[in-house]
CSV table of N, CA, C and O in Angstrom, one decimal:
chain,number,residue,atom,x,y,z
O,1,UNK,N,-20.3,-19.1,-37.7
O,1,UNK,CA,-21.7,-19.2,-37.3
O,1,UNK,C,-22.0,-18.5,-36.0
O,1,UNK,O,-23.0,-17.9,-35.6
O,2,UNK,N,-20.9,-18.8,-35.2
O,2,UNK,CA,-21.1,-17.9,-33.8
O,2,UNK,C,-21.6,-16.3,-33.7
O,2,UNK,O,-22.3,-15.7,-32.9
O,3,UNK,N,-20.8,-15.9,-34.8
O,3,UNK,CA,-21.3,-14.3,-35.1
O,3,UNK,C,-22.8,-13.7,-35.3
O,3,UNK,O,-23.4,-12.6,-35.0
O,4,UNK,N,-23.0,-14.9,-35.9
O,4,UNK,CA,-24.4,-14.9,-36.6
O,4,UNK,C,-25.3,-15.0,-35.2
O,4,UNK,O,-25.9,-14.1,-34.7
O,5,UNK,N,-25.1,-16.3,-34.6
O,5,UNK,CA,-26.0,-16.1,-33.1
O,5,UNK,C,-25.7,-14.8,-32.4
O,5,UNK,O,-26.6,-14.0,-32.2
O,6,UNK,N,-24.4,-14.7,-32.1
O,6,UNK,CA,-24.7,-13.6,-31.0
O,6,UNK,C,-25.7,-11.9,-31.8
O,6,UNK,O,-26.4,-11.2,-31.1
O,7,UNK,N,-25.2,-11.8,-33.4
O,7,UNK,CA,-26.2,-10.9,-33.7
O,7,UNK,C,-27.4,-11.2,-33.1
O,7,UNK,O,-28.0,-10.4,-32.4
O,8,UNK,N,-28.0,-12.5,-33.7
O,8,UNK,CA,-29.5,-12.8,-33.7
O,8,UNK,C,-30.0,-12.4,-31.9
O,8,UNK,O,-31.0,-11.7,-31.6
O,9,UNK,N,-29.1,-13.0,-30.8
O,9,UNK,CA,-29.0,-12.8,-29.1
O,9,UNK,C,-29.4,-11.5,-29.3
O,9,UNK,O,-30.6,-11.1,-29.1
O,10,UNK,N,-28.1,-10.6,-29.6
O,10,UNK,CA,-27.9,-9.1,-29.5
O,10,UNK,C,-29.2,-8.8,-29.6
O,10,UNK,O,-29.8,-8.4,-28.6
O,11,UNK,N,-30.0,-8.8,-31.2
O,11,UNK,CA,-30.9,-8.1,-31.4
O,11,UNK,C,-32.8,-8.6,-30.6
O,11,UNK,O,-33.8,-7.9,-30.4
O,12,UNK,N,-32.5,-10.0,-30.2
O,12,UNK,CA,-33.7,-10.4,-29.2
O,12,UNK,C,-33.5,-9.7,-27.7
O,12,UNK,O,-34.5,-9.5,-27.0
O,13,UNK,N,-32.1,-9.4,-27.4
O,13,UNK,CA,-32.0,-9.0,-26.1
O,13,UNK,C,-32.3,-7.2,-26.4
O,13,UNK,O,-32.6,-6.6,-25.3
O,14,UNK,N,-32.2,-6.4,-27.3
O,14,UNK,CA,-32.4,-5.5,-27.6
O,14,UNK,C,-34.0,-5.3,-27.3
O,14,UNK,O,-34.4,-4.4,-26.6
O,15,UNK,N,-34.7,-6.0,-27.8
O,15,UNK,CA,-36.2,-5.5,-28.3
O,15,UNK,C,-36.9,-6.5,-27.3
O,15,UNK,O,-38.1,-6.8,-27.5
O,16,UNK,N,-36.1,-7.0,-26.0
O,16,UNK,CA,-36.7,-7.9,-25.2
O,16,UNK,C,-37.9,-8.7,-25.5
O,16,UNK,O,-38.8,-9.1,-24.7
O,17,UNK,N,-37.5,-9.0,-27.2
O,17,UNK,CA,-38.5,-10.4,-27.5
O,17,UNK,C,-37.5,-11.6,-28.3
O,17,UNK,O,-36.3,-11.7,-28.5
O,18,UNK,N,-38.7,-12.3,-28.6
O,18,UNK,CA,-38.5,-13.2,-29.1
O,18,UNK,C,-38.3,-12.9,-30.5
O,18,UNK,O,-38.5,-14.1,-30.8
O,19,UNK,N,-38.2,-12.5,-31.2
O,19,UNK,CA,-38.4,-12.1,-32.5
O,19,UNK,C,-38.2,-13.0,-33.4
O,19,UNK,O,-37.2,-13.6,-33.2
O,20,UNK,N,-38.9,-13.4,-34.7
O,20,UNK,CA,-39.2,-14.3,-35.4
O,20,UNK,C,-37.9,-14.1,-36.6
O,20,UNK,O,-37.6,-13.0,-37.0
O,21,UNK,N,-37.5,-15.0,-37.0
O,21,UNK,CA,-36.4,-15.4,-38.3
O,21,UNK,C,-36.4,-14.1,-39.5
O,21,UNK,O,-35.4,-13.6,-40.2
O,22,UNK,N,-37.7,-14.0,-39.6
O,22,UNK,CA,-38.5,-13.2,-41.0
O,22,UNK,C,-37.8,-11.8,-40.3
O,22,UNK,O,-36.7,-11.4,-40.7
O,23,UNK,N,-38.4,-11.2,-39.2
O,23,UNK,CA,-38.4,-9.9,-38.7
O,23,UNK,C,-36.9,-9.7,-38.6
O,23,UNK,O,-36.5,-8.7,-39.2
O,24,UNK,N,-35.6,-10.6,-37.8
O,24,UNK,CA,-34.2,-10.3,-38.0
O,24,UNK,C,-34.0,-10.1,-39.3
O,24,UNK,O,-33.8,-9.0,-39.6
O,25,UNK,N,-33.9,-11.0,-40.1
O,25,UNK,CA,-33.8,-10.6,-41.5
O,25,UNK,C,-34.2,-9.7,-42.2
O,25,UNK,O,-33.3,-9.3,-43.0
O,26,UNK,N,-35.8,-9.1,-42.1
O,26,UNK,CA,-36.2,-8.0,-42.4
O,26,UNK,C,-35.3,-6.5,-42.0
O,26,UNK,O,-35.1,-5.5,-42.7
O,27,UNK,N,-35.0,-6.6,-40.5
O,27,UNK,CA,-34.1,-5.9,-40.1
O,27,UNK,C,-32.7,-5.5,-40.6
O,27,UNK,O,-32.4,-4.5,-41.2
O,28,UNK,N,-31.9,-6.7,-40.4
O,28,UNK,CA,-30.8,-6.6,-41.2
O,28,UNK,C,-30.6,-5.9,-42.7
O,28,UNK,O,-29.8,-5.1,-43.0
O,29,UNK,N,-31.8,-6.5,-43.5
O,29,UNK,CA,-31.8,-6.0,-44.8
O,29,UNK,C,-31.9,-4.5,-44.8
O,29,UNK,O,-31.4,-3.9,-45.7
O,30,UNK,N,-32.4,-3.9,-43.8
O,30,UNK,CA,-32.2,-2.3,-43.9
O,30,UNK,C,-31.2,-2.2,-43.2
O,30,UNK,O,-30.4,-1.9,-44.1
O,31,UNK,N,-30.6,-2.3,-42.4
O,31,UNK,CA,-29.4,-1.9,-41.6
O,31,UNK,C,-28.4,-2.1,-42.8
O,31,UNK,O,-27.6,-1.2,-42.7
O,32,UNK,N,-28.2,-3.0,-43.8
O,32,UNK,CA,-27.5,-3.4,-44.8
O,32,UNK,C,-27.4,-2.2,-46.2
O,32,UNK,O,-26.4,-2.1,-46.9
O,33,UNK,N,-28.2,-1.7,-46.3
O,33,UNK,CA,-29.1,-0.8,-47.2
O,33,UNK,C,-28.7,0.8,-46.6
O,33,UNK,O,-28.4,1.8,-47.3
O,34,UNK,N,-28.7,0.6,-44.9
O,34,UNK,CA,-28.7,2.4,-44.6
O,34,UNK,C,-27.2,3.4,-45.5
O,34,UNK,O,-26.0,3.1,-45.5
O,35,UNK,N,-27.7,4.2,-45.9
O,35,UNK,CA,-29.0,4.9,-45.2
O,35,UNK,C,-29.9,5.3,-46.5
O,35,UNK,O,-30.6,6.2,-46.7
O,36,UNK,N,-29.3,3.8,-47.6
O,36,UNK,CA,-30.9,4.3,-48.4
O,36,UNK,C,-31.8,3.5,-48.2
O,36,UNK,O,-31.6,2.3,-48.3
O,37,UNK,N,-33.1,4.1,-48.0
O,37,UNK,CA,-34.1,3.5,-48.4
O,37,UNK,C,-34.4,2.0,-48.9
O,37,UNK,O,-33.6,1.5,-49.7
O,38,UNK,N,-35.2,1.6,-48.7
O,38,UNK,CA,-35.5,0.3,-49.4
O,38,UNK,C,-37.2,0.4,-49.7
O,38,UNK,O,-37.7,1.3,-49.0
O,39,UNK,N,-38.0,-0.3,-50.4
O,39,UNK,CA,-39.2,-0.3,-50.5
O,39,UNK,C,-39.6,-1.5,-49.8
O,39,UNK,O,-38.9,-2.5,-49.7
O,40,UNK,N,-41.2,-1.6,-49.3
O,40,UNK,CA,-41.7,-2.2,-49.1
O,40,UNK,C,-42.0,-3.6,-49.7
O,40,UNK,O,-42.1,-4.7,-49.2
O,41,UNK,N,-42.1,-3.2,-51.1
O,41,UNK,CA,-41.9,-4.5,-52.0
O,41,UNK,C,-40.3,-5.2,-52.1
O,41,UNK,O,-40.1,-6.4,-52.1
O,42,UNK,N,-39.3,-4.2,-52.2
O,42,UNK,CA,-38.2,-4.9,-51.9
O,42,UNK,C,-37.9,-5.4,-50.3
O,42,UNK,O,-36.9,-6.1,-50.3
O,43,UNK,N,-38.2,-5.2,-49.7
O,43,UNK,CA,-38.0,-5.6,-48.5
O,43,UNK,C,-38.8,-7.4,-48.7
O,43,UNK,O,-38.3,-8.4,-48.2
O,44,UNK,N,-39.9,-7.5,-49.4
O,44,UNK,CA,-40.9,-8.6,-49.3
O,44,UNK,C,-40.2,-9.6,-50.3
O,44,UNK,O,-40.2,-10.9,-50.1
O,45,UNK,N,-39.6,-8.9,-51.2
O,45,UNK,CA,-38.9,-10.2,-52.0
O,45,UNK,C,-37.2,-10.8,-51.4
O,45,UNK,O,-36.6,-11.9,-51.4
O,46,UNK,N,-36.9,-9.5,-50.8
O,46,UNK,CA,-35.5,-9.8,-49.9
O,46,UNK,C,-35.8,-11.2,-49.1
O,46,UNK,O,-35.3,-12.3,-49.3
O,47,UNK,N,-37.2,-10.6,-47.9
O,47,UNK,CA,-37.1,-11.8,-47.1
O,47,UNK,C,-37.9,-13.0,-47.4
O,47,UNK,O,-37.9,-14.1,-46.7
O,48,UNK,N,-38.8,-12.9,-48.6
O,48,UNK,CA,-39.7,-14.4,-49.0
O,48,UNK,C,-40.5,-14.5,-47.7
O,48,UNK,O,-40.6,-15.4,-47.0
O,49,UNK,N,-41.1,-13.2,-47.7
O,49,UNK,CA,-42.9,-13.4,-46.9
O,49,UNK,C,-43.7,-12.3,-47.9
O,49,UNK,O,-43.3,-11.4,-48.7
O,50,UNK,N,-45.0,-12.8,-47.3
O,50,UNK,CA,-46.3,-12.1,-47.8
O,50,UNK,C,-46.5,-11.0,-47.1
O,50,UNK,O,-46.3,-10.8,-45.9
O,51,UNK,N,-46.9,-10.1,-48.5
O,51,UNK,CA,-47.4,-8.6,-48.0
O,51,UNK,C,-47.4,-8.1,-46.7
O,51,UNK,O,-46.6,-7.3,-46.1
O,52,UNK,N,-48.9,-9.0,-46.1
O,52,UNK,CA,-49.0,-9.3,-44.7
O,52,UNK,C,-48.1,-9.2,-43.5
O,52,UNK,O,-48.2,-8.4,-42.6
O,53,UNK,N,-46.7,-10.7,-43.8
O,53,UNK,CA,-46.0,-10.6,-42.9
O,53,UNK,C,-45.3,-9.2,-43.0
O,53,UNK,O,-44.5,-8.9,-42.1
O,54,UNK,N,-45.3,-8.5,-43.8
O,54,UNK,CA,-43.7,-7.8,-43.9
O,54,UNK,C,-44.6,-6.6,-43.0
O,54,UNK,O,-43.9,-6.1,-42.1
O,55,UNK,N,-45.8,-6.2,-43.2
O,55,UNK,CA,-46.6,-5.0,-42.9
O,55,UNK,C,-46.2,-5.3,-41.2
O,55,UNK,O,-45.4,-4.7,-40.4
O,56,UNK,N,-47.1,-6.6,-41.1
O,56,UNK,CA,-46.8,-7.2,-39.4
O,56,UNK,C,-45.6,-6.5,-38.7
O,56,UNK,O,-45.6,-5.7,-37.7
O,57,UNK,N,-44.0,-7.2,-39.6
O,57,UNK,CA,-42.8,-6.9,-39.1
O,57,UNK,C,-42.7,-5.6,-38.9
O,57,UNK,O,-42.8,-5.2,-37.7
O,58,UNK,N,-42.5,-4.8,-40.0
O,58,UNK,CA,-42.7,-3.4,-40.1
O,58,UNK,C,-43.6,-3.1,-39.1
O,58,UNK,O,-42.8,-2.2,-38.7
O,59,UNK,N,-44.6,-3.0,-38.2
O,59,UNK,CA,-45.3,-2.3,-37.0
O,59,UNK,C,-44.5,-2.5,-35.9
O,59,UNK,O,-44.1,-1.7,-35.0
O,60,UNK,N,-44.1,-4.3,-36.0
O,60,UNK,CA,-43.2,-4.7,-34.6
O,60,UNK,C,-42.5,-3.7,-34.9
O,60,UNK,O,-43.0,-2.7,-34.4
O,61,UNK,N,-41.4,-3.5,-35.6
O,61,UNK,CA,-39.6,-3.0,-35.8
O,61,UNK,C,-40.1,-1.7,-35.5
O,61,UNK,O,-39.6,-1.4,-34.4
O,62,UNK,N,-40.8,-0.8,-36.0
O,62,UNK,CA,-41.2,0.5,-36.2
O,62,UNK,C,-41.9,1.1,-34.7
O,62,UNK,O,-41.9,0.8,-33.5
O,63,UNK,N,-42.2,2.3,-35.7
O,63,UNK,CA,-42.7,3.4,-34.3
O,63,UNK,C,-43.9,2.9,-33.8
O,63,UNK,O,-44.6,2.0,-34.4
O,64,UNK,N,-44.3,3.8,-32.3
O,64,UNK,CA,-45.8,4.0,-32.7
O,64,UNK,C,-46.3,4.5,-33.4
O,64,UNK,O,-47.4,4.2,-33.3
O,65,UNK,N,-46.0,5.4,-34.3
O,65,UNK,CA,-46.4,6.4,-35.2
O,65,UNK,C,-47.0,5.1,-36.7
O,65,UNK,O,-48.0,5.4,-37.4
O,66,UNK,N,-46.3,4.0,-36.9
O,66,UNK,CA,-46.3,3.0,-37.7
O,66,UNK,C,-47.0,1.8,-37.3
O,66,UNK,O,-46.9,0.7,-37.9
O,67,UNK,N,-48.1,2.1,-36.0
O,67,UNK,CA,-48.7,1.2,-35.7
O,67,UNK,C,-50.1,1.5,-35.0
O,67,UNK,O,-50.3,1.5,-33.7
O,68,UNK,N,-51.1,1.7,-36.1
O,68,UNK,CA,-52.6,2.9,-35.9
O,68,UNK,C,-52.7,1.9,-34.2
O,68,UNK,O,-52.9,2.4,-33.1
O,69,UNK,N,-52.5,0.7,-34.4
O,69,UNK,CA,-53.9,0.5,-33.2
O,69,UNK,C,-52.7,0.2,-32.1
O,69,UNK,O,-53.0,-0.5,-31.2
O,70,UNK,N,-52.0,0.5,-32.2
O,70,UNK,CA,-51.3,0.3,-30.6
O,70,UNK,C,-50.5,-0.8,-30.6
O,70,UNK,O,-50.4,-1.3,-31.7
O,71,UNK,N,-49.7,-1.5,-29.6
O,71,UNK,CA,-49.4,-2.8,-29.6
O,71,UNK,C,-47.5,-2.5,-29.6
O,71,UNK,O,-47.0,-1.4,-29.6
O,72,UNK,N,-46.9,-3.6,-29.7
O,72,UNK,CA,-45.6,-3.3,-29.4
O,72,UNK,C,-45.0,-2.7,-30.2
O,72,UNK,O,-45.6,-2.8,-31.3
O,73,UNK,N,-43.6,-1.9,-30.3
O,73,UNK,CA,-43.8,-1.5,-31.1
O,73,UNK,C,-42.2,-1.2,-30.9
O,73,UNK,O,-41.9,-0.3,-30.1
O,74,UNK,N,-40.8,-1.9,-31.8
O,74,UNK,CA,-39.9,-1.4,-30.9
O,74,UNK,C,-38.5,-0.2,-31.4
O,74,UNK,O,-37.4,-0.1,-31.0
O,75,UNK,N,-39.3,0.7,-32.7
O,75,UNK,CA,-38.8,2.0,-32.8
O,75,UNK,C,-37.2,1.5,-33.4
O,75,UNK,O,-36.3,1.9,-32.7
O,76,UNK,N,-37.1,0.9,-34.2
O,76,UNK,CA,-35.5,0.6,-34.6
O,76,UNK,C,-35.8,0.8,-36.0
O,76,UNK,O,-34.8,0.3,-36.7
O,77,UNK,N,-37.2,1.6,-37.0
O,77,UNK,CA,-37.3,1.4,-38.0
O,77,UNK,C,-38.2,2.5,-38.5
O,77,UNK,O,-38.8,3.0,-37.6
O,78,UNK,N,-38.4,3.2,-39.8
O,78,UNK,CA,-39.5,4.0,-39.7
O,78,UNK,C,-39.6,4.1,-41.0
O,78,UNK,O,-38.7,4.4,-41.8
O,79,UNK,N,-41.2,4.0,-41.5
O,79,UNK,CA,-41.2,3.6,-43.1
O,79,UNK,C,-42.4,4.8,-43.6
O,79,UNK,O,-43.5,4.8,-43.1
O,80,UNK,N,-42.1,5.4,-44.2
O,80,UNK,CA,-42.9,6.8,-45.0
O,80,UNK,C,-43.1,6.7,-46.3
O,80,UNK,O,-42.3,6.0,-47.0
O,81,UNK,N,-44.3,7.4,-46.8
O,81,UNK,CA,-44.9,7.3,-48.0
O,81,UNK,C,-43.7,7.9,-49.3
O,81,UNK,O,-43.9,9.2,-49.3
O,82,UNK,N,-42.7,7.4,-50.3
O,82,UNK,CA,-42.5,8.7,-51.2
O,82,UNK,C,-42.9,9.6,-51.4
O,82,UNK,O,-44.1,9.9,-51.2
O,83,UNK,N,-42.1,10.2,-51.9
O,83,UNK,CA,-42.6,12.0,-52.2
O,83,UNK,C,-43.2,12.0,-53.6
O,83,UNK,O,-44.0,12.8,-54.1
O,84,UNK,N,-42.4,10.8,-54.3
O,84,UNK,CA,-42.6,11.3,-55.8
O,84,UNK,C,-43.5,10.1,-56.4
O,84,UNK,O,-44.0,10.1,-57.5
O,85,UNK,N,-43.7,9.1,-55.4
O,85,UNK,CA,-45.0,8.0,-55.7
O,85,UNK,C,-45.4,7.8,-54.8
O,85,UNK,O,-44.6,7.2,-54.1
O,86,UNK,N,-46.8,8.1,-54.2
O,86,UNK,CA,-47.5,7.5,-52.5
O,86,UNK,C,-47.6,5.8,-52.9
O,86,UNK,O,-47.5,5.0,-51.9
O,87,UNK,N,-47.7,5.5,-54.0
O,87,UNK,CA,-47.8,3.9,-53.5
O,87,UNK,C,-46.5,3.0,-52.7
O,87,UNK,O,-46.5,2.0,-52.1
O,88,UNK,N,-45.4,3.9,-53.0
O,88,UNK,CA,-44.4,2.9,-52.4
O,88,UNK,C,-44.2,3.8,-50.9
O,88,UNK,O,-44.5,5.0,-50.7
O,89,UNK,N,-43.6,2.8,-50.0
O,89,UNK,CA,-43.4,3.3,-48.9
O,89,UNK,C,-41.9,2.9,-48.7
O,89,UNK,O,-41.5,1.8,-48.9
O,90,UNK,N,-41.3,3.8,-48.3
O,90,UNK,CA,-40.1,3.7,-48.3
O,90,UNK,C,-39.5,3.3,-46.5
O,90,UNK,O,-40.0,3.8,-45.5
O,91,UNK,N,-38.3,2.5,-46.5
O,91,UNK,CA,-37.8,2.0,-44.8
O,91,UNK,C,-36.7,2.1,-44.7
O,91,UNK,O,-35.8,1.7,-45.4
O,92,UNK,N,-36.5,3.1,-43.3
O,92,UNK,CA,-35.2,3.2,-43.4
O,92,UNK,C,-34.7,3.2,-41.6
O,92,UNK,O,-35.4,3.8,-40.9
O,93,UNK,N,-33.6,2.7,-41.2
O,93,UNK,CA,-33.6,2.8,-39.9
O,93,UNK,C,-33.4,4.1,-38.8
O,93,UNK,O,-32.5,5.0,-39.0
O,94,UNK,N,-34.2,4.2,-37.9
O,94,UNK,CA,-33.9,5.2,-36.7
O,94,UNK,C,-32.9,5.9,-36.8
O,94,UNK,O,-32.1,6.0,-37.7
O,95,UNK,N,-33.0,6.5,-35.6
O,95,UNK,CA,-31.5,6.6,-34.9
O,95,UNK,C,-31.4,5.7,-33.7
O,95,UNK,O,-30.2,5.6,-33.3
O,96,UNK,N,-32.3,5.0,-32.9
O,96,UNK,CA,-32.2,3.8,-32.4
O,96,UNK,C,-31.6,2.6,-33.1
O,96,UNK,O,-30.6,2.0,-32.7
O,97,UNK,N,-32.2,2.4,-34.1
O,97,UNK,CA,-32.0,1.5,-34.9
O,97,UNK,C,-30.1,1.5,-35.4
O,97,UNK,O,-29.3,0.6,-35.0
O,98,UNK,N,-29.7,2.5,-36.1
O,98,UNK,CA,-28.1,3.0,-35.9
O,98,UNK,C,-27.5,2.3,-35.0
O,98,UNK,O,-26.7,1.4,-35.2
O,99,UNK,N,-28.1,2.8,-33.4
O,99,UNK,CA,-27.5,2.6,-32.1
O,99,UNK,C,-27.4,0.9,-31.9
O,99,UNK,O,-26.5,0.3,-31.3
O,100,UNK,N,-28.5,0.7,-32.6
O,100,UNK,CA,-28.3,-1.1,-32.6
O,100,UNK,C,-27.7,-1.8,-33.6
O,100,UNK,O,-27.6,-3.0,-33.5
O,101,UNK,N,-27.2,-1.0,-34.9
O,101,UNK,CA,-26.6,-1.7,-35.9
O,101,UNK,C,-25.3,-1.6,-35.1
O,101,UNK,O,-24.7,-2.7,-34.9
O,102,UNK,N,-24.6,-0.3,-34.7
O,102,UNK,CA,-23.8,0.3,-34.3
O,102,UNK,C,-22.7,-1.1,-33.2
O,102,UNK,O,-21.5,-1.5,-33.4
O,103,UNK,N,-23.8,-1.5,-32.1
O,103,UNK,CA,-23.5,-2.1,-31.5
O,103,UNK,C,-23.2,-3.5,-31.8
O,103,UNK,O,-22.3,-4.1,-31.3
O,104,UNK,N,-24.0,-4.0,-32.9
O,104,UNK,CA,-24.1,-5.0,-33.2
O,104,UNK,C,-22.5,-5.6,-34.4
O,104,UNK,O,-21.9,-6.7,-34.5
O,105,UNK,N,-22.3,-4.4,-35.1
O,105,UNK,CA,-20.8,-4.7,-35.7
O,105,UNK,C,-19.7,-4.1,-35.2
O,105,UNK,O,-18.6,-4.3,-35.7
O,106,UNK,N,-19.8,-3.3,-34.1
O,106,UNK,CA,-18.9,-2.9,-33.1
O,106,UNK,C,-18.2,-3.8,-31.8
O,106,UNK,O,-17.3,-3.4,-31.1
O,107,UNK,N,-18.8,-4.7,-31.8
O,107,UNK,CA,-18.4,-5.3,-30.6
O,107,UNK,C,-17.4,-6.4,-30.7
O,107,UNK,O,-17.0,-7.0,-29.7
C-alpha cells in the first residue's frame, strides 16, 4: 500500500495540487493504456463518474489547448477528436505526462 501513496504524493507534488481520487485514477488509466488511446466514454466507465466529472478532469490533466476558458491546467494529458468518428474523443498522455509516468515507476 506504501507504493500506492507515494504514487498518489508523487503525482499531487507533480501538479502542485491536491488532486481528487477520480482525476489520479483517471490519470493512471491512461498511463496504463499508453500509448493507445482510450475514449472518453471508456475512461468514464474505467473511473465510475459522470460525463461531467471526467470532461472536468480532462481540462485539469490536459492542455490549455483542452481548456476554452482558461483555468489550471496541468498538461500531462491531451485528448483529440478521431479521424474516423468526431463523436469520440480520443486520450492519450503528453510527453510531460511520459516524464511523470516515467518517474513514477522508475524510482
Amino acid at each position: 500500500m506504501k507504493q500506492l501513496a507515494n504514487i498518489i504524493d508523487t503525482i499531487r507534488n507533480s501538479t502542485c495540487s491536491d488532486i481528487e481520487a477520480q482525476g489520479i485514477s483517471l490519470l493512471l488509466h491512461v498511463m496504463s493504456h499508453d500509448p493507445n488511446p482510450l475514449t472518453v466514454k471508456e475512461l468514464q466507465d474505467l473511473v465510475g463518474v459522470s460525463h461531467g466529472s471526467i470532461i472536468r478532469y480532462l481540462r485539469l490533466l490536459g492542455s490549455s489547448d483542452d481548456h476554452p476558458r482558461g483555468g489550471e491546467c496541468f498538461g500531462l494529458i491531451r485528448s483529440k477528436y478521431c479521424t474516423e468518428d468526431r463523436r469520440r474523443k480520443l486520450v492519450t498522455l503528453t510527453s510531460k505526462g511520459r516524464r511523470l509516468e516515467r518517474k513514477l515507476y522508475n524510482e
